[in-house]
Amino acid sequence: MTKTRIITLFNQSGGVAKTTLTHNLGYHLAANKHRVLLVDMDPQASLTNFLGVDPEELEKTVYNAIIDEEPLFVYPEKIQGMALAPTNINLSAAELLLPAATAREYRLHEALAPIRDDYDFILIDCPPSLGILSILSLTAATHILVPIQCQFKSFLGTDLLLDTVARVKKKLNKGLQIAGFIPTMLDSRTAQETRTLQAVEEQLSQIGTIYPPIPKSIAFADASERRMPLGMYDKKHPAVKILNKIAKELDKLKVESSG
């Protein structure tokens, strides 16, 4: 049985730092000597952009694997120690084309199968929706990691998210495990955000690990603009230690049989 950890970063809410976390955690896992593949499943292609690849210039993307059932295209050069399966806006057509496809939920799972043992970790960046692309990503995963912005409205959406995960686990992917929750963009000076963090810790700790919160910082946006993870852009930033600590915790995850 494979030992590859396939972690889908999923939250149907937008703006919760999903792509930033995928990029940064992948970087720290790679820096810790793991073989890492990042898979961009969001048609907005932010992850592809963050790694300095121009989505418009790509001839092959994740789209070709999912729709045409071709071998998954992996960008020929490693970037910051990581491999990348890039995407572009063409993937948005998958929402229209996949409903008629046979065994559509398993398309990403099947695309990863021939190469999964080449990596220790595969991190999948989902779109901010409960649509078919997110279902494909959850069906392909061994684990789900949930970024939750420290805002009350983001926390309120968690029930819907967990319902979706439960349905996928029951019908499509019995081995799917919740790796945990990462509180993001915490401004500890505000009472509401501190209360939200407390609610996350109290109400979700029975479901999965609550990782240390990621502080709100303009440095993340500055690093992304330079097409770098924070650990390359500003090694001494306090969030770098937190990200590395989370990456080391992810290394303890075990893969369950899906039987």
Coordinates of N, CA, C and O in Angstrom, one line a residue, residues 22-167:
T22 N -0.9 26.1 0.7 CA -0.4 25.0 -0.1 C 1.0 25.3 -0.6 O 1.9 24.4 -0.5
H23 N 1.3 26.5 -1.0 CA 2.6 26.9 -1.5 C 3.7 26.8 -0.4 O 4.7 26.2 -0.5
N24 N 3.3 27.4 0.8 CA 4.3 27.5 1.9 C 4.5 26.2 2.6 O 5.7 25.8 2.9
L25 N 3.5 25.4 2.8 CA 3.7 24.1 3.4 C 4.4 23.2 2.5 O 5.3 22.4 2.9
G26 N 4.1 23.2 1.2 CA 4.9 22.4 0.2 C 6.4 22.8 0.3 O 7.2 21.9 0.3
Y27 N 6.7 24.0 0.4 CA 8.1 24.5 0.4 C 8.8 23.9 1.7 O 9.9 23.4 1.6
H28 N 8.1 24.0 2.8 CA 8.7 23.5 4.0 C 8.9 22.0 4.0 O 9.9 21.4 4.5
L29 N 7.9 21.3 3.4 CA 8.0 19.8 3.3 C 9.2 19.5 2.4 O 10.0 18.5 2.7
A30 N 9.4 20.2 1.3 CA 10.5 20.0 0.4 C 11.8 20.3 1.1 O 12.8 19.6 0.9
A31 N 11.8 21.4 1.9 CA 13.1 21.8 2.6 C 13.4 20.7 3.6 O 14.6 20.6 3.9
N32 N 12.4 20.0 4.1 CA 12.7 18.9 5.1 C 13.0 17.6 4.3 O 12.8 16.5 4.9
K33 N 13.4 17.7 3.1 CA 13.9 16.5 2.3 C 12.8 15.6 1.8 O 13.0 14.4 1.6
H34 N 11.5 16.1 1.7 CA 10.5 15.3 1.1 C 10.3 15.6 -0.3 O 10.5 16.7 -0.8
R35 N 9.9 14.6 -1.1 CA 9.5 14.7 -2.5 C 8.1 15.3 -2.5 O 7.2 14.6 -2.1
V36 N 7.9 16.4 -3.1 CA 6.6 17.1 -3.0 C 6.1 17.5 -4.4 O 6.8 18.0 -5.3
L37 N 4.8 17.2 -4.6 CA 4.1 17.6 -5.8 C 2.9 18.5 -5.4 O 2.1 18.1 -4.5
L38 N 2.8 19.7 -6.0 CA 1.7 20.6 -5.8 C 0.7 20.4 -7.0 O 1.2 20.4 -8.2
V39 N -0.6 20.3 -6.8 CA -1.5 20.1 -7.9 C -2.5 21.3 -7.8 O -3.2 21.5 -6.7
D40 N -2.6 22.1 -8.8 CA -3.5 23.3 -8.9 C -4.8 22.9 -9.5 O -4.9 22.7 -10.7
M41 N -5.8 22.8 -8.6 CA -7.2 22.4 -9.1 C -8.1 23.6 -9.1 O -9.3 23.4 -9.2
D42 N -7.6 24.8 -9.0 CA -8.4 26.0 -9.0 C -8.2 26.7 -10.4 O -7.1 27.1 -10.7
P43 N -9.3 26.8 -11.2 CA -9.2 27.5 -12.5 C -8.6 28.9 -12.4 O -8.1 29.4 -13.4
Q44 N -8.7 29.5 -11.3 CA -8.1 30.9 -11.2 C -6.5 30.8 -11.3 O -5.9 31.8 -11.5
A45 N -6.0 29.6 -11.1 CA -4.5 29.3 -11.3 C -3.6 30.1 -10.4 O -2.5 30.4 -10.8
S46 N -4.1 30.5 -9.2 CA -3.2 31.3 -8.3 C -2.0 30.6 -7.9 O -0.9 31.1 -7.9
L47 N -2.1 29.3 -7.6 CA -0.9 28.5 -7.2 C 0.1 28.4 -8.4 O 1.3 28.6 -8.2
T48 N -0.4 28.2 -9.6 CA 0.5 28.2 -10.7 C 1.2 29.5 -10.9 O 2.4 29.6 -11.1
N49 N 0.5 30.6 -10.7 CA 1.1 31.9 -10.8 C 2.1 32.2 -9.7 O 3.2 32.7 -9.9
F50 N 1.7 31.7 -8.4 CA 2.6 31.9 -7.3 C 4.0 31.3 -7.5 O 5.0 31.7 -6.9
L51 N 4.0 30.2 -8.3 CA 5.2 29.5 -8.5 C 6.0 30.0 -9.8 O 6.9 29.4 -10.2
G52 N 5.5 31.1 -10.3 CA 6.2 31.8 -11.4 C 5.9 31.2 -12.8 O 6.7 31.5 -13.7
V53 N 4.9 30.4 -12.9 CA 4.5 29.8 -14.2 C 3.4 30.6 -14.8 O 2.4 30.8 -14.1
D54 N 3.5 31.0 -16.0 CA 2.4 31.7 -16.7 C 1.3 30.8 -17.2 O 1.6 30.0 -18.1
P55 N 0.1 30.8 -16.6 CA -0.9 29.8 -17.0 C -1.3 29.9 -18.5 O -1.6 28.9 -19.1
E56 N -1.2 31.1 -19.0 CA -1.7 31.3 -20.4 C -0.7 30.7 -21.4 O -1.1 30.4 -22.6
E57 N 0.5 30.4 -21.0 CA 1.5 29.9 -21.9 C 1.6 28.3 -21.9 O 2.4 27.7 -22.6
L58 N 0.8 27.7 -21.1 CA 0.8 26.3 -20.9 C 0.0 25.6 -22.0 O -1.1 25.9 -22.3
E59 N 0.7 24.6 -22.6 CA 0.0 23.8 -23.6 C -0.8 22.6 -23.0 O -1.8 22.2 -23.5
K60 N -0.2 22.1 -21.9 CA -0.9 21.0 -21.1 C -1.1 21.5 -19.7 O -0.2 22.2 -19.1
T61 N -2.2 21.0 -19.1 CA -2.5 21.3 -17.7 C -3.2 20.1 -17.1 O -3.4 19.1 -17.7
V62 N -3.7 20.3 -15.8 CA -4.5 19.3 -15.1 C -5.7 19.0 -16.0 O -6.2 17.9 -16.0
Y63 N -6.2 20.0 -16.7 CA -7.4 19.8 -17.5 C -7.3 18.6 -18.4 O -8.2 17.8 -18.6
N64 N -6.1 18.4 -19.1 CA -6.0 17.3 -20.0 C -6.1 16.0 -19.4 O -6.5 15.0 -20.0
A65 N -5.6 15.9 -18.1 CA -5.7 14.6 -17.4 C -7.2 14.3 -17.0 O -7.6 13.2 -17.1
I66 N -7.9 15.4 -16.6 CA -9.2 15.2 -16.0 C -10.3 15.0 -17.1 O -11.1 14.1 -17.0
I67 N -10.2 15.8 -18.1 CA -11.2 15.7 -19.2 C -10.8 14.7 -20.3 O -11.6 13.9 -20.7
D68 N -9.5 14.8 -20.7 CA -9.1 13.9 -21.9 C -8.5 12.6 -21.4 O -8.1 11.8 -22.2
E69 N -8.4 12.4 -20.1 CA -7.8 11.2 -19.5 C -6.3 10.9 -20.0 O -5.9 9.8 -20.2
E70 N -5.6 12.0 -20.2 CA -4.2 11.9 -20.6 C -3.4 11.8 -19.3 O -3.8 12.1 -18.2
P71 N -2.1 11.3 -19.5 CA -1.2 11.3 -18.3 C -1.1 12.7 -17.7 O -1.1 13.7 -18.4
L72 N -1.1 12.8 -16.4 CA -1.0 14.1 -15.7 C 0.3 14.9 -16.1 O 1.4 14.4 -15.9
F73 N 0.1 16.1 -16.6 CA 1.2 16.9 -17.0 C 1.9 17.5 -15.7 O 1.2 18.2 -14.9
V74 N 3.2 17.2 -15.5 CA 3.9 17.8 -14.4 C 5.0 18.8 -15.1 O 5.7 18.3 -16.0
Y75 N 5.0 20.0 -14.6 CA 5.9 21.0 -15.1 C 7.4 20.4 -15.2 O 7.8 19.8 -14.2
P76 N 8.1 20.6 -16.3 CA 9.4 19.9 -16.4 C 10.5 20.2 -15.4 O 11.4 19.4 -15.2
E77 N 10.4 21.4 -14.9 CA 11.5 21.8 -13.9 C 10.9 21.9 -12.5 O 9.7 22.3 -12.3
K78 N 11.7 21.5 -11.5 CA 11.2 21.7 -10.1 C 11.3 23.2 -9.8 O 12.2 23.9 -10.3
I79 N 10.4 23.7 -9.0 CA 10.4 25.1 -8.6 C 10.5 25.1 -7.1 O 9.6 24.5 -6.4
Q80 N 11.5 25.8 -6.6 CA 11.7 25.9 -5.1 C 11.7 24.5 -4.4 O 11.2 24.3 -3.3
G81 N 12.2 23.5 -5.2 CA 12.3 22.2 -4.7 C 11.1 21.3 -4.8 O 11.0 20.2 -4.4
M82 N 10.0 21.9 -5.5 CA 8.7 21.2 -5.6 C 8.4 20.9 -7.1 O 8.8 21.7 -8.0
A83 N 7.7 19.9 -7.3 CA 7.1 19.6 -8.6 C 5.7 20.3 -8.7 O 5.0 20.4 -7.6
L84 N 5.2 20.6 -9.9 CA 3.9 21.3 -10.0 C 3.1 20.7 -11.2 O 3.6 20.6 -12.3
A85 N 1.9 20.3 -10.9 CA 0.9 20.0 -11.9 C 0.1 21.3 -12.1 O -0.8 21.6 -11.3
P86 N 0.4 22.1 -13.1 CA -0.3 23.4 -13.2 C -1.7 23.4 -13.8 O -2.1 22.4 -14.4
T87 N -2.3 24.6 -13.8 CA -3.6 24.7 -14.4 C -3.8 26.1 -15.0 O -2.9 26.9 -14.9
N88 N -4.9 26.2 -15.7 CA -5.3 27.6 -16.2 C -6.8 27.6 -16.3 O -7.5 26.7 -15.9
I89 N -7.3 28.7 -16.9 CA -8.7 29.0 -16.9 C -9.5 27.9 -17.6 O -10.7 27.7 -17.4
N90 N -8.8 27.1 -18.5 CA -9.5 26.0 -19.2 C -10.2 25.0 -18.2 O -11.3 24.4 -18.6
L91 N -9.7 24.9 -17.0 CA -10.2 24.0 -16.1 C -11.7 24.4 -15.7 O -12.4 23.5 -15.2
S92 N -12.0 25.6 -15.8 CA -13.4 26.1 -15.5 C -14.4 25.4 -16.3 O -15.6 25.2 -15.9
A93 N -14.0 24.9 -17.5 CA -14.9 24.2 -18.4 C -15.3 22.8 -17.8 O -16.3 22.2 -18.2
A94 N -14.4 22.3 -16.9 CA -14.7 21.0 -16.4 C -16.0 20.9 -15.6 O -16.7 19.9 -15.6
E95 N -16.4 22.0 -15.0 CA -17.7 22.0 -14.4 C -18.9 21.7 -15.3 O -19.9 21.1 -15.0
L96 N -18.7 22.1 -16.6 CA -19.7 21.8 -17.6 C -19.6 20.4 -18.3 O -20.5 19.7 -18.6
L97 N -18.3 20.0 -18.4 CA -18.0 18.8 -19.2 C -18.1 17.5 -18.3 O -18.4 16.5 -18.8
L98 N -17.7 17.6 -17.0 CA -17.6 16.4 -16.2 C -19.0 15.8 -15.8 O -19.0 14.6 -15.7
P99 N -20.1 16.5 -15.7 CA -21.3 15.9 -15.3 C -21.7 14.7 -16.2 O -22.3 13.7 -15.7
A100 N -21.3 14.8 -17.4 CA -21.7 13.7 -18.4 C -20.6 12.6 -18.4 O -20.8 11.6 -19.1
A101 N -19.5 12.8 -17.7 CA -18.4 11.8 -17.9 C -18.6 10.6 -16.9 O -19.1 10.8 -15.8
T102 N -18.1 9.5 -17.4 CA -18.3 8.3 -16.6 C -17.2 8.3 -15.5 O -16.1 8.7 -15.7
A103 N -17.6 7.8 -14.3 CA -16.7 7.8 -13.1 C -16.0 9.1 -12.9 O -14.8 9.1 -12.6
R104 N -16.7 10.2 -13.1 CA -16.1 11.5 -13.1 C -15.4 11.8 -11.8 O -14.3 12.5 -11.8
E105 N -16.0 11.4 -10.6 CA -15.4 11.8 -9.3 C -14.0 11.2 -9.2 O -13.2 11.7 -8.3
Y106 N -13.6 10.1 -9.9 CA -12.3 9.5 -9.8 C -11.3 9.9 -10.8 O -10.2 9.4 -10.8
R107 N -11.6 10.9 -11.5 CA -10.7 11.3 -12.6 C -9.3 11.8 -12.1 O -8.3 11.5 -12.6
L108 N -9.3 12.6 -11.0 CA -8.0 13.0 -10.4 C -7.3 11.9 -9.7 O -6.1 11.7 -9.9
H109 N -8.0 11.1 -9.0 CA -7.5 9.9 -8.4 C -6.8 9.0 -9.4 O -5.6 8.6 -9.2
E110 N -7.4 8.8 -10.5 CA -6.8 8.0 -11.6 C -5.6 8.6 -12.2 O -4.6 8.0 -12.6
A111 N -5.6 10.0 -12.3 CA -4.5 10.7 -12.9 C -3.3 10.6 -12.0 O -2.1 10.6 -12.5
L112 N -3.5 10.6 -10.7 CA -2.4 10.6 -9.8 C -1.8 9.2 -9.6 O -0.6 9.0 -9.2
A113 N -2.7 8.2 -9.8 CA -2.3 6.8 -9.5 C -0.9 6.4 -10.1 O -0.1 5.8 -9.3
P114 N -0.6 6.6 -11.3 CA 0.7 6.1 -11.9 C 1.9 6.8 -11.3 O 3.0 6.3 -11.4
I115 N 1.7 8.0 -10.7 CA 2.9 8.8 -10.3 C 2.9 9.0 -8.7 O 3.9 9.5 -8.2
R116 N 1.9 8.6 -8.0 CA 1.8 8.9 -6.6 C 3.0 8.4 -5.8 O 3.5 9.1 -4.9
D117 N 3.5 7.2 -6.2 CA 4.7 6.7 -5.4 C 6.0 7.4 -5.7 O 7.0 7.2 -5.0
D118 N 6.0 8.4 -6.6 CA 7.2 9.2 -6.9 C 7.3 10.3 -5.9 O 8.3 11.0 -5.9
Y119 N 6.3 10.5 -5.0 CA 6.3 11.6 -4.1 C 5.9 11.1 -2.7 O 5.2 10.1 -2.5
D120 N 6.4 11.9 -1.7 CA 6.1 11.6 -0.3 C 4.8 12.4 0.1 O 4.0 11.9 0.9
F121 N 4.7 13.6 -0.6 CA 3.5 14.4 -0.3 C 3.0 15.0 -1.6 O 3.7 15.4 -2.5
I122 N 1.6 14.9 -1.8 CA 1.0 15.6 -2.9 C 0.0 16.5 -2.3 O -0.9 16.1 -1.5
L123 N 0.1 17.8 -2.5 CA -0.8 18.8 -1.9 C -1.7 19.4 -3.0 O -1.2 19.8 -4.1
I124 N -3.0 19.3 -2.8 CA -3.9 19.8 -3.8 C -4.6 21.0 -3.4 O -5.2 21.1 -2.3
D125 N -4.5 22.1 -4.2 CA -5.2 23.4 -3.9 C -6.5 23.4 -4.6 O -6.6 23.3 -5.8
C126 N -7.6 23.4 -3.8 CA -9.0 23.4 -4.3 C -9.5 24.7 -4.7 O -9.1 25.7 -4.1
P127 N -10.5 24.8 -5.5 CA -11.3 26.1 -5.7 C -12.1 26.3 -4.5 O -12.5 25.4 -3.8
P128 N -12.5 27.6 -4.3 CA -13.4 27.9 -3.1 C -14.9 27.6 -3.4 O -15.7 28.5 -3.6
S129 N -15.2 26.3 -3.6 CA -16.6 26.0 -3.9 C -16.8 24.5 -3.4 O -15.8 23.8 -3.2
L130 N -18.1 24.1 -3.4 CA -18.4 22.7 -3.1 C -18.7 22.0 -4.4 O -19.4 20.9 -4.4
G131 N -18.2 22.5 -5.5 CA -18.4 21.9 -6.9 C -17.6 20.7 -7.2 O -16.9 20.1 -6.4
I132 N -17.7 20.2 -8.4 CA -17.2 19.0 -8.9 C -15.7 18.9 -8.7 O -15.1 17.9 -8.4
L133 N -15.0 20.1 -8.9 CA -13.5 20.0 -8.8 C -13.1 19.8 -7.4 O -12.1 19.1 -7.2
S134 N -13.8 20.3 -6.4 CA -13.5 20.0 -5.0 C -13.8 18.5 -4.7 O -13.1 17.9 -4.0
I135 N -14.9 18.0 -5.2 CA -15.2 16.6 -5.0 C -14.1 15.7 -5.6 O -13.7 14.7 -4.9
L136 N -13.7 16.0 -6.8 CA -12.5 15.2 -7.4 C -11.3 15.3 -6.5 O -10.6 14.2 -6.2
S137 N -11.0 16.4 -5.9 CA -9.9 16.6 -5.1 C -10.0 15.8 -3.8 O -9.0 15.2 -3.3
L138 N -11.2 15.8 -3.2 CA -11.4 15.1 -1.9 C -11.4 13.6 -2.2 O -10.9 12.8 -1.4
T139 N -11.9 13.2 -3.4 CA -11.9 11.7 -3.7 C -10.5 11.2 -3.9 O -10.2 10.0 -3.7
A140 N -9.6 12.1 -4.4 CA -8.2 11.7 -4.6 C -7.3 11.7 -3.4 O -6.2 11.1 -3.4
A141 N -7.8 12.3 -2.3 CA -7.0 12.6 -1.2 C -6.9 11.4 -0.2 O -7.9 10.6 0.0
T142 N -5.8 11.4 0.6 CA -5.8 10.5 1.8 C -6.2 11.4 3.0 O -6.7 10.8 4.0
H143 N -6.0 12.7 2.9 CA -6.3 13.6 4.0 C -6.9 14.9 3.5 O -6.6 15.3 2.4
I144 N -7.7 15.6 4.4 CA -8.1 16.9 4.1 C -7.6 17.8 5.2 O -7.6 17.5 6.4
L145 N -7.1 19.0 4.8 CA -6.6 20.0 5.7 C -7.4 21.3 5.4 O -7.5 21.7 4.3
V146 N -8.0 21.8 6.5 CA -9.0 22.9 6.4 C -8.4 24.2 6.9 O -8.2 24.3 8.1
P147 N -8.1 25.2 6.0 CA -7.7 26.5 6.5 C -9.0 27.2 6.9 O -10.0 27.2 6.2
I148 N -9.1 27.8 8.1 CA -10.2 28.6 8.6 C -9.8 30.0 8.9 O -9.0 30.1 9.9
Q149 N -10.3 31.0 8.2 CA -9.9 32.3 8.6 C -10.5 32.7 10.0 O -11.7 32.2 10.3
C150 N -9.8 33.4 10.8 CA -10.3 33.7 12.1 C -11.3 34.8 12.1 O -11.2 35.9 12.6
Q151 N -12.4 34.5 11.3 CA -13.6 35.4 11.2 C -14.8 34.6 11.5 O -14.9 33.4 11.0
F152 N -15.8 35.1 12.1 CA -17.0 34.4 12.5 C -17.7 33.8 11.3 O -18.1 32.6 11.4
K153 N -17.8 34.5 10.2 CA -18.5 34.0 9.1 C -17.8 32.8 8.4 O -18.4 31.9 7.9
S154 N -16.5 32.8 8.5 CA -15.7 31.7 8.0 C -15.9 30.4 8.8 O -16.1 29.3 8.3
F155 N -16.0 30.6 10.1 CA -16.2 29.5 11.1 C -17.6 28.9 10.9 O -17.8 27.7 11.0
L156 N -18.6 29.8 10.6 CA -20.0 29.3 10.4 C -20.1 28.4 9.3 O -21.0 27.5 9.3
G157 N -19.3 28.5 8.2 CA -19.4 27.6 7.1 C -18.8 26.2 7.3 O -18.9 25.3 6.4
T158 N -18.3 25.9 8.5 CA -17.6 24.7 8.7 C -18.6 23.5 8.7 O -18.2 22.4 8.2
D159 N -19.8 23.6 9.2 CA -20.8 22.5 9.2 C -21.0 22.0 7.8 O -21.0 20.8 7.5
L160 N -21.2 22.9 6.9 CA -21.5 22.6 5.5 C -20.3 21.8 4.9 O -20.4 20.8 4.2
L161 N -19.1 22.3 5.2 CA -17.8 21.7 4.7 C -17.7 20.3 5.3 O -17.4 19.4 4.5
L162 N -18.0 20.1 6.6 CA -17.9 18.8 7.2 C -18.9 17.8 6.6 O -18.6 16.6 6.5
D163 N -20.1 18.3 6.3 CA -21.1 17.5 5.7 C -20.7 17.0 4.3 O -20.9 15.8 4.0
T164 N -20.0 17.8 3.5 CA -19.5 17.4 2.2 C -18.4 16.4 2.4 O -18.4 15.4 1.7
V165 N -17.5 16.6 3.3 CA -16.4 15.6 3.6 C -17.0 14.3 4.0 O -16.6 13.2 3.5
A166 N -18.1 14.3 4.9 CA -18.7 13.0 5.3 C -19.4 12.3 4.1 O -19.3 11.1 4.0
R167 N -20.0 13.0 3.2 CA -20.6 12.4 2.0 C -19.6 11.8 1.1 O -19.7 10.6 0.6

